[in-house]
Short mmCIF file of C-alpha atoms in Angstrom, two decimals:
data_model
loop_
_atom_site.label_atom_id
_atom_site.label_comp_id
_atom_site.label_asym_id
_atom_site.label_seq_id
_atom_site.Cartn_x
_atom_site.Cartn_y
_atom_site.Cartn_z
CA MET A 1 67.48 89.84 -44.62
CA ASP A 2 68.35 87.57 -41.85
CA TYR A 3 65.98 89.44 -39.52
CA PHE A 4 63.09 89.15 -42.01
CA ASP A 5 63.62 85.47 -42.51
CA ASP A 6 63.67 84.81 -38.77
CA HIS A 7 60.56 86.80 -37.77
CA HIS A 8 58.24 86.51 -40.77
CA LYS A 9 58.08 82.72 -41.22
CA GLU A 10 54.59 81.13 -41.54
CA PRO A 11 53.51 78.94 -38.59
CA GLU A 12 54.27 75.24 -38.98
CA LYS A 13 51.24 73.09 -40.06
CA PRO A 14 51.80 70.26 -37.58
CA LYS A 15 51.38 72.64 -34.67
CA ARG A 16 47.94 73.79 -35.95
CA ALA A 17 46.77 70.17 -36.44
CA SER A 18 47.65 69.33 -32.84
CA TRP A 19 44.79 71.47 -31.46
CA LEU A 20 42.29 71.18 -34.32
CA LEU A 21 42.00 67.39 -34.42
CA PRO A 22 41.25 66.95 -30.65
CA ALA A 23 38.65 69.66 -30.91
CA ILE A 24 36.87 67.88 -33.75
CA LEU A 25 37.01 64.50 -31.96
CA GLY A 26 35.75 66.05 -28.73
CA GLY A 27 32.79 67.52 -30.55
CA ILE A 28 31.89 64.22 -32.12
CA ILE A 29 32.15 62.32 -28.78
CA GLY A 30 30.13 64.95 -26.97
CA ALA A 31 27.37 64.78 -29.55
CA GLY A 32 27.33 61.00 -29.23
CA ILE A 33 26.98 61.16 -25.46
CA VAL A 34 24.11 63.62 -25.75
CA LEU A 35 22.33 61.32 -28.21
CA LEU A 36 22.84 58.26 -25.98
CA VAL A 37 21.51 60.05 -22.90
CA ALA A 38 18.51 61.32 -24.79
CA TYR A 39 17.80 57.81 -26.15
CA GLY A 40 18.13 56.28 -22.71
CA LEU A 41 15.73 58.74 -21.14
CA ASP A 42 13.24 58.15 -23.89
CA ARG A 43 13.58 54.35 -23.55
CA ASP A 44 13.15 54.44 -19.79
CA SER A 45 10.05 56.55 -20.14
CA LEU A 46 8.55 54.04 -22.58
CA THR A 47 9.51 50.74 -20.82
CA PRO A 48 6.62 50.59 -18.29
CA ASN A 49 4.09 51.11 -21.05
CA ASP A 50 5.74 48.45 -23.15
CA GLN A 51 5.80 45.98 -20.23
CA SER A 52 2.18 46.69 -19.41
CA GLN A 53 1.17 46.16 -23.02
CA SER A 54 3.22 42.93 -23.13
CA GLN A 55 1.61 41.60 -19.95
CA GLN A 56 -1.83 42.54 -21.20
CA GLY A 57 -1.07 40.71 -24.42
CA GLU A 58 0.02 37.57 -22.56
CA ALA A 59 -3.05 37.72 -20.32
CA THR A 60 -5.24 38.13 -23.39
CA GLN A 61 -3.58 35.11 -24.99
CA LEU A 62 -4.05 32.99 -21.83
CA ALA A 63 -7.66 34.09 -21.57
CA SER A 64 -8.13 33.18 -25.20
CA ASP A 65 -6.54 29.75 -24.63
CA SER A 66 -8.71 29.24 -21.54
CA ASN A 67 -11.85 30.12 -23.48
CA GLN A 68 -10.88 27.65 -26.18
CA ASN A 69 -10.23 24.91 -23.56
CA PRO A 70 -12.79 25.18 -20.72
CA ASN A 71 -11.27 22.10 -18.98
CA LEU A 72 -8.00 23.93 -18.39
CA GLN A 73 -7.42 24.03 -14.61
CA ASN A 74 -4.76 23.98 -11.94
CA VAL A 75 -4.58 20.24 -11.23
CA SER A 76 -2.26 20.58 -8.26
CA VAL A 77 -4.68 22.79 -6.33
CA ASP A 78 -7.68 20.59 -7.13
CA VAL A 79 -5.92 17.35 -6.09
CA GLN A 80 -4.72 18.85 -2.84
CA SER A 81 -8.19 20.15 -2.08
CA GLY A 82 -9.65 16.72 -2.86
CA ILE A 83 -7.22 14.97 -0.54
CA THR A 84 -7.95 17.25 2.38
CA ASP A 85 -11.68 16.77 1.84
CA ILE A 86 -11.24 12.98 1.81
CA VAL A 87 -9.16 13.05 4.98
CA ASP A 88 -11.70 15.27 6.76
CA LYS A 89 -14.42 12.83 5.76
CA THR A 90 -12.70 9.54 6.59
CA ALA A 91 -10.15 10.19 9.35
CA PRO A 92 -12.74 10.15 12.20
CA ALA A 93 -13.59 6.54 11.20
CA VAL A 94 -9.96 5.42 11.68
CA VAL A 95 -9.06 4.57 15.28
CA GLY A 96 -6.17 3.35 17.36
CA VAL A 97 -6.32 -0.18 18.80
CA VAL A 98 -4.48 -1.05 22.04
CA ASN A 99 -3.66 -4.67 22.92
CA LEU A 100 -3.81 -5.10 26.72
CA GLN A 101 -2.40 -8.22 28.37
CA GLN A 102 -1.94 -9.34 31.95
CA GLY A 103 1.56 -9.35 33.39
CA ASP A 104 3.70 -12.45 33.77
CA ALA A 105 3.81 -12.26 37.56
CA LEU A 106 1.96 -15.02 39.41
CA PHE A 107 -1.62 -14.02 40.29
CA SER A 108 -1.03 -10.60 38.70
CA GLN A 109 -4.25 -8.88 37.64
CA GLU A 110 -2.60 -5.76 36.26
CA GLU A 111 -2.71 -5.22 32.54
CA SER A 112 -0.15 -3.47 30.42
CA THR A 113 0.04 -2.47 26.79
CA ALA A 114 1.48 -5.33 24.75
CA GLY A 115 1.12 -3.60 21.40
CA SER A 116 -0.95 -1.22 19.35
CA GLY A 117 -2.22 -0.72 15.86
CA SER A 118 -5.06 0.80 13.92
CA GLY A 119 -8.64 -0.06 13.08
CA VAL A 120 -11.53 1.15 10.95
CA ILE A 121 -15.13 1.71 12.05
CA TYR A 122 -17.02 0.08 9.18
CA LYS A 123 -20.50 -0.46 10.62
CA GLN A 124 -22.96 0.89 13.20
CA GLU A 125 -26.14 -0.83 14.30
CA GLY A 126 -28.15 0.63 17.14
CA ASP A 127 -25.92 1.29 20.09
CA LYS A 128 -23.08 -0.91 18.76
CA ALA A 129 -20.27 -0.06 16.36
CA TYR A 130 -17.91 -2.52 14.68
CA VAL A 131 -14.20 -2.09 14.04
CA VAL A 132 -12.03 -4.16 11.70
CA THR A 133 -8.33 -4.50 12.48
CA ASN A 134 -5.55 -7.06 12.03
CA HIS A 135 -5.37 -10.40 13.81
CA HIS A 136 -1.76 -9.82 14.81
CA VAL A 137 -2.68 -6.46 16.40
CA VAL A 138 -5.01 -8.09 18.96
CA GLU A 139 -3.38 -11.53 19.18
CA GLY A 140 -3.06 -12.68 22.81
CA ALA A 141 -5.04 -9.73 24.18
CA THR A 142 -6.99 -10.09 27.40
CA ASP A 143 -8.65 -6.72 26.79
CA VAL A 144 -8.74 -4.27 23.89
CA ASP A 145 -9.16 -0.50 23.97
CA VAL A 146 -10.09 1.72 21.04
CA ILE A 147 -8.76 5.28 20.83
CA LEU A 148 -11.07 7.49 18.81
CA HIS A 149 -10.01 10.30 16.50
CA ASN A 150 -10.68 12.89 19.21
CA GLY A 151 -8.48 11.05 21.72
CA VAL A 152 -11.29 9.43 23.73
CA GLU A 153 -10.41 5.87 24.82
CA VAL A 154 -13.22 3.31 24.79
CA SER A 155 -13.20 -0.33 25.87
CA ALA A 156 -13.97 -2.81 23.08
CA LYS A 157 -14.87 -6.49 22.86
CA LEU A 158 -12.96 -8.85 20.58
CA LEU A 159 -15.61 -10.78 18.64
CA GLY A 160 -13.18 -12.95 16.70
CA SER A 161 -10.00 -13.07 14.62
CA ASP A 162 -8.52 -15.14 11.81
CA VAL A 163 -4.82 -15.88 11.38
CA PHE A 164 -5.00 -16.77 7.67
CA THR A 165 -6.48 -13.46 6.53
CA ASP A 166 -4.93 -11.44 9.39
CA LEU A 167 -8.30 -9.90 10.22
CA ALA A 168 -10.15 -9.32 13.49
CA VAL A 169 -13.44 -7.64 14.43
CA LEU A 170 -14.14 -5.57 17.55
CA GLU A 171 -17.43 -4.41 19.02
CA MET A 172 -17.70 -1.10 20.89
CA ASP A 173 -20.20 1.43 22.22
CA ALA A 174 -21.44 3.58 19.34
CA SER A 175 -22.43 6.62 21.40
CA ARG A 176 -19.07 8.32 20.87
CA VAL A 177 -18.62 7.34 17.24
CA GLU A 178 -18.32 10.37 14.93
CA GLN A 179 -18.01 8.69 11.56
CA VAL A 180 -18.47 5.28 9.88
CA ILE A 181 -16.38 4.74 6.78
CA GLU A 182 -17.99 4.02 3.42
CA VAL A 183 -16.99 0.57 2.18
CA GLY A 184 -16.05 0.52 -1.51
CA THR A 185 -14.86 -2.30 -3.76
CA SER A 186 -11.39 -3.56 -4.62
CA SER A 187 -12.49 -5.36 -7.79
CA THR A 188 -12.11 -2.24 -9.94
CA VAL A 189 -8.82 -1.01 -8.47
CA LYS A 190 -6.18 -0.36 -11.13
CA THR A 191 -2.40 -0.21 -10.99
CA GLY A 192 -1.33 3.43 -10.77
CA GLU A 193 -4.52 4.55 -9.06
CA PRO A 194 -3.86 7.12 -6.29
CA VAL A 195 -4.69 6.04 -2.74
CA ILE A 196 -4.46 7.35 0.82
CA ALA A 197 -3.41 5.37 3.90
CA ILE A 198 -4.67 6.52 7.31
CA GLY A 199 -3.63 4.99 10.61
CA ASP A 200 -1.88 5.50 13.95
CA PRO A 201 1.79 4.72 13.21
CA LEU A 202 4.03 4.96 16.26
CA GLY A 203 1.10 6.44 18.20
CA PHE A 204 0.67 9.45 15.91
CA SER A 205 -3.11 9.50 15.63
CA GLY A 206 -4.69 10.05 12.24
CA SER A 207 -1.44 10.03 10.27
CA VAL A 208 -1.98 10.29 6.52
CA THR A 209 0.26 9.07 3.71
CA GLN A 210 -0.37 9.19 -0.01
CA GLY A 211 0.73 6.90 -2.84
CA ILE A 212 -0.50 4.76 -5.67
CA ILE A 213 -1.53 1.17 -6.20
CA SER A 214 1.73 -0.49 -7.24
CA GLY A 215 0.13 -3.82 -8.08
CA VAL A 216 -3.05 -5.87 -7.69
CA ASN A 217 -3.46 -9.61 -7.12
CA ARG A 218 -0.10 -9.94 -5.38
CA THR A 219 0.62 -13.20 -3.56
CA VAL A 220 2.87 -12.97 -0.51
CA PRO A 221 4.06 -16.06 1.47
CA GLN A 222 3.30 -16.05 5.21
CA ASP A 223 5.13 -17.99 7.90
CA PHE A 224 2.91 -18.30 10.99
CA ASN A 225 5.04 -20.55 13.19
CA GLY A 226 8.43 -19.04 12.42
CA ASP A 227 9.98 -22.21 11.01
CA GLY A 228 11.13 -20.47 7.84
CA ARG A 229 8.56 -22.20 5.62
CA ALA A 230 5.46 -20.60 4.16
CA ASP A 231 2.18 -21.69 5.77
CA TRP A 232 -0.08 -19.52 3.65
CA GLN A 233 -0.13 -17.29 0.58
CA ALA A 234 -1.81 -13.95 1.28
CA ASP A 235 -3.62 -12.35 -1.67
CA VAL A 236 -3.05 -8.61 -1.32
CA MET A 237 -2.78 -5.25 -3.09
CA GLN A 238 0.61 -3.54 -3.21
CA THR A 239 1.02 0.20 -2.58
CA ASP A 240 3.88 2.62 -2.13
CA ALA A 241 1.95 4.65 0.45
CA ALA A 242 4.00 4.46 3.65
CA ILE A 243 2.70 1.77 6.02
CA ASN A 244 4.68 1.85 9.24
CA PRO A 245 4.40 0.06 12.60
CA GLY A 246 1.02 1.04 14.01
CA ASN A 247 -0.53 1.42 10.55
CA SER A 248 -1.61 -2.22 10.70
CA GLY A 249 -5.39 -2.43 10.59
CA GLY A 250 -5.71 1.08 9.18
CA ALA A 251 -7.58 2.14 6.09
CA LEU A 252 -6.48 2.22 2.46
CA ILE A 253 -8.80 4.71 0.77
CA ASN A 254 -9.49 5.61 -2.85
CA MET A 255 -10.10 9.10 -4.23
CA ALA A 256 -13.83 8.70 -3.65
CA GLY A 257 -13.20 8.44 0.09
CA GLN A 258 -14.11 4.74 0.16
CA LEU A 259 -12.41 1.90 2.00
CA ILE A 260 -10.74 -0.45 -0.50
CA GLY A 261 -8.24 -2.25 1.72
CA ILE A 262 -7.08 -3.04 5.26
CA ASN A 263 -3.39 -2.24 5.68
CA SER A 264 -1.15 -4.92 7.16
CA MET A 265 2.39 -4.29 8.33
CA LYS A 266 2.88 -7.97 9.15
CA ILE A 267 2.59 -8.95 5.50
CA ALA A 268 5.10 -6.29 4.39
CA GLU A 269 8.85 -6.80 4.39
CA SER A 270 10.29 -4.49 7.03
CA SER A 271 13.67 -4.39 5.24
CA VAL A 272 12.16 -2.94 2.04
CA GLU A 273 11.01 0.66 1.67
CA GLY A 274 8.21 1.78 -0.60
CA ILE A 275 6.40 -1.57 -0.58
CA GLY A 276 3.29 -1.94 1.55
CA PHE A 277 0.38 -4.36 1.35
CA ALA A 278 -3.32 -4.19 2.05
CA ILE A 279 -5.99 -6.89 2.27
CA PRO A 280 -8.53 -6.21 -0.51
CA VAL A 281 -11.86 -5.18 0.96
CA ASP A 282 -13.82 -7.56 -1.31
CA SER A 283 -12.09 -10.58 0.25
CA ALA A 284 -12.12 -9.02 3.73
CA VAL A 285 -15.87 -8.31 4.02
CA PRO A 286 -17.02 -12.00 4.03
CA ILE A 287 -14.43 -12.76 6.71
CA MET A 288 -15.52 -9.72 8.74
CA GLU A 289 -19.15 -10.86 8.56
CA GLN A 290 -18.28 -14.36 9.79
CA LEU A 291 -16.15 -13.02 12.64
CA GLU A 292 -18.91 -10.61 13.60
CA GLN A 293 -21.60 -13.31 13.62
CA ASN A 294 -19.75 -16.48 14.62
CA GLY A 295 -16.50 -15.37 16.20
CA GLN A 296 -14.52 -17.50 13.76
CA VAL A 297 -14.23 -18.33 10.08
CA GLU A 298 -15.95 -21.57 9.17
CA ARG A 299 -13.87 -23.44 6.60
CA PRO A 300 -14.10 -26.91 5.04
CA TYR A 301 -12.51 -29.61 7.16
CA LEU A 302 -10.39 -32.47 5.78
CA GLY A 303 -9.07 -33.92 9.03
CA VAL A 304 -5.41 -34.68 8.28
CA GLU A 305 -2.02 -33.70 9.64
CA ALA A 306 0.07 -33.36 6.51
CA TYR A 307 3.42 -31.99 5.38
CA SER A 308 4.95 -30.82 2.12
CA LEU A 309 6.75 -33.55 0.21
CA ASN A 310 9.62 -31.26 -0.75
CA GLU A 311 10.60 -30.96 2.93
CA ILE A 312 11.99 -34.51 3.08
CA PRO A 313 15.06 -35.94 1.24
CA ALA A 314 14.64 -37.69 -2.11
CA SER A 315 15.82 -40.98 -0.59
CA GLU A 316 12.97 -40.86 1.93
CA ARG A 317 10.46 -40.23 -0.84
CA THR A 318 11.53 -43.31 -2.79
CA GLU A 319 12.35 -45.76 0.03
CA HIS A 320 9.58 -45.07 2.55
CA LEU A 321 6.83 -43.66 0.39
CA GLY A 322 7.51 -45.71 -2.74
CA LEU A 323 7.33 -42.69 -5.03
CA PRO A 324 9.01 -42.31 -8.44
CA ASN A 325 12.46 -40.73 -8.35
CA ASP A 326 11.32 -37.65 -10.25
CA MET A 327 8.36 -36.85 -7.97
CA GLU A 328 9.15 -33.84 -5.79
CA ASN A 329 5.83 -32.07 -5.23
CA GLY A 330 2.84 -33.13 -3.19
CA VAL A 331 1.64 -33.50 0.38
CA TYR A 332 2.07 -36.62 2.50
CA ILE A 333 -0.38 -37.51 5.26
CA TRP A 334 1.27 -38.00 8.64
CA SER A 335 -1.89 -38.75 10.62
CA LEU A 336 -5.70 -38.66 10.31
CA GLU A 337 -8.37 -37.74 12.81
CA ALA A 338 -10.90 -40.44 13.61
CA LEU A 339 -14.15 -40.23 11.60
CA SER A 340 -12.80 -37.30 9.62
CA PRO A 341 -13.79 -36.74 5.97
CA ALA A 342 -10.33 -37.99 4.90
CA GLU A 343 -10.63 -41.24 6.88
CA ASN A 344 -14.21 -41.78 5.70
CA ALA A 345 -12.99 -41.47 2.11
CA GLY A 346 -10.38 -44.23 2.60
CA LEU A 347 -7.23 -42.13 2.89
CA ARG A 348 -4.45 -43.51 5.11
CA GLU A 349 -1.23 -42.45 6.74
CA LEU A 350 1.70 -41.91 4.31
CA ASP A 351 -0.62 -41.44 1.35
CA VAL A 352 0.76 -38.69 -0.87
CA ILE A 353 -1.80 -36.21 -2.27
CA THR A 354 -0.75 -34.77 -5.65
CA GLU A 355 -4.01 -33.30 -7.00
CA LEU A 356 -7.30 -31.88 -5.74
CA ASP A 357 -10.13 -31.65 -8.27
CA GLY A 358 -7.54 -32.14 -11.02
CA GLN A 359 -5.39 -29.20 -9.88
CA PRO A 360 -1.74 -29.89 -8.95
CA ILE A 361 -0.95 -29.65 -5.24
CA ASP A 362 2.70 -28.78 -4.72
CA ASP A 363 2.77 -28.22 -0.97
CA MET A 364 0.67 -27.51 2.11
CA THR A 365 0.17 -23.89 1.07
CA SER A 366 -1.50 -24.86 -2.21
CA LEU A 367 -3.60 -27.50 -0.40
CA ARG A 368 -4.90 -24.89 2.08
CA LYS A 369 -5.56 -22.36 -0.69
CA HIS A 370 -7.68 -24.84 -2.63
CA LEU A 371 -9.49 -26.13 0.44
CA TYR A 372 -10.18 -22.74 2.06
CA GLU A 373 -10.83 -20.57 -1.00
CA ASP A 374 -12.26 -22.88 -3.66
CA LYS A 375 -14.41 -25.23 -1.56
CA GLN A 376 -17.35 -24.89 0.79
CA ILE A 377 -18.61 -26.99 3.68
CA GLY A 378 -20.57 -29.89 2.22
CA ASP A 379 -18.74 -29.86 -1.14
CA GLN A 380 -17.29 -32.98 -2.68
CA MET A 381 -13.61 -32.96 -3.61
CA LYS A 382 -11.77 -35.42 -5.82
CA VAL A 383 -8.41 -36.42 -4.35
CA THR A 384 -5.59 -37.92 -6.44
CA TYR A 385 -2.97 -39.65 -4.32
CA TYR A 386 -0.15 -42.21 -4.36
CA ARG A 387 -0.01 -45.24 -2.07
CA ASP A 388 3.00 -47.54 -2.23
CA GLY A 389 3.92 -46.05 -5.57
CA GLU A 390 0.51 -46.57 -7.17
CA LYS A 391 -1.75 -43.77 -8.28
CA ASN A 392 -5.30 -43.74 -6.86
CA GLU A 393 -8.37 -41.49 -6.67
CA THR A 394 -11.10 -41.00 -4.12
CA THR A 395 -13.87 -38.47 -3.36
CA VAL A 396 -14.03 -36.65 -0.05
CA THR A 397 -17.19 -34.99 1.29
CA LEU A 398 -16.00 -31.96 3.22
CA SER A 399 -17.57 -31.16 6.56
CA GLU A 400 -17.38 -28.49 9.23
CA GLN A 401 -14.79 -28.97 11.95
CA GLN A 402 -16.42 -29.89 15.24
#
């Protein structure tokens, strides 16, 4: 009985479960792996076709959009192409200008380079070509050389220059001239309009910078004698195109490849970046024509040595000039030239001019602006002035300075 009980027992159920359950799980996992591998192979085999179809669909959509909008184009490529075309067309008309001066040694005949800048060939007549540059570029020069776009150096003749507009005109042999720039107009220039500046900054010939017109009709004070007081107000265009030393006299060009301004580094503030100025071509051309024909700019002549009233103390204004205590603006006459228009009109020393043709005159700058820009030789000009504290008027007939 004991032997039967010990050797004829049924196997325990937990022991059978220990091998059956792992077998079932293994089968399930193996089947899953097979399915995953099969799915992956099928997906990989279909991916290139799917990508191709997707790309074709995108291309079809772009083509459809392009057909609906025929003006759709790559602006960046077109603008760049336009700029290079403009530079190719205009750069040969922009030259370097070298200011040559004799040395300081006694009886020295040797010349050395005193400075350099840029210029623009704006006209050719027969065997002569004409270059516009800045007055300060050629100031004090005994000789001037022009360096053409191809590096050829040609001697030039200074026909004339004008300090107030900072312009000068040179004459040179036209036989080597490759290109004359097309002169445009500055009257239609708009703020934000793209422009190109071409010049010879730091001796790098034909350097090109790009920017926009930052402002039109800017007025910038100019100090000619270095006394810290403005002698003139330059009417200029402002641009953010880089204008560096040597760019002075170079060309400011619009997107039509036309000259719209003469760059001037002297007018710009050297301590400020991104602000450059150019003389508008519409105001430059009449000056260029006078310099070309006469060697100087003919302006109306008043014949006085005068100073701004605000330069002297208030006590001087009341005690010596007899002016009201609240009068601060005007111009007082220090001296008159004999037989000048001012003397002929009855003006005297220490008269204080406050108005010209009914317009307030605050200082010498505003007097020059009215006289040089609003009046012509032979014009009559009404002058309002104070003498010994009393207000008077007279009429001056302007003449040409002899």
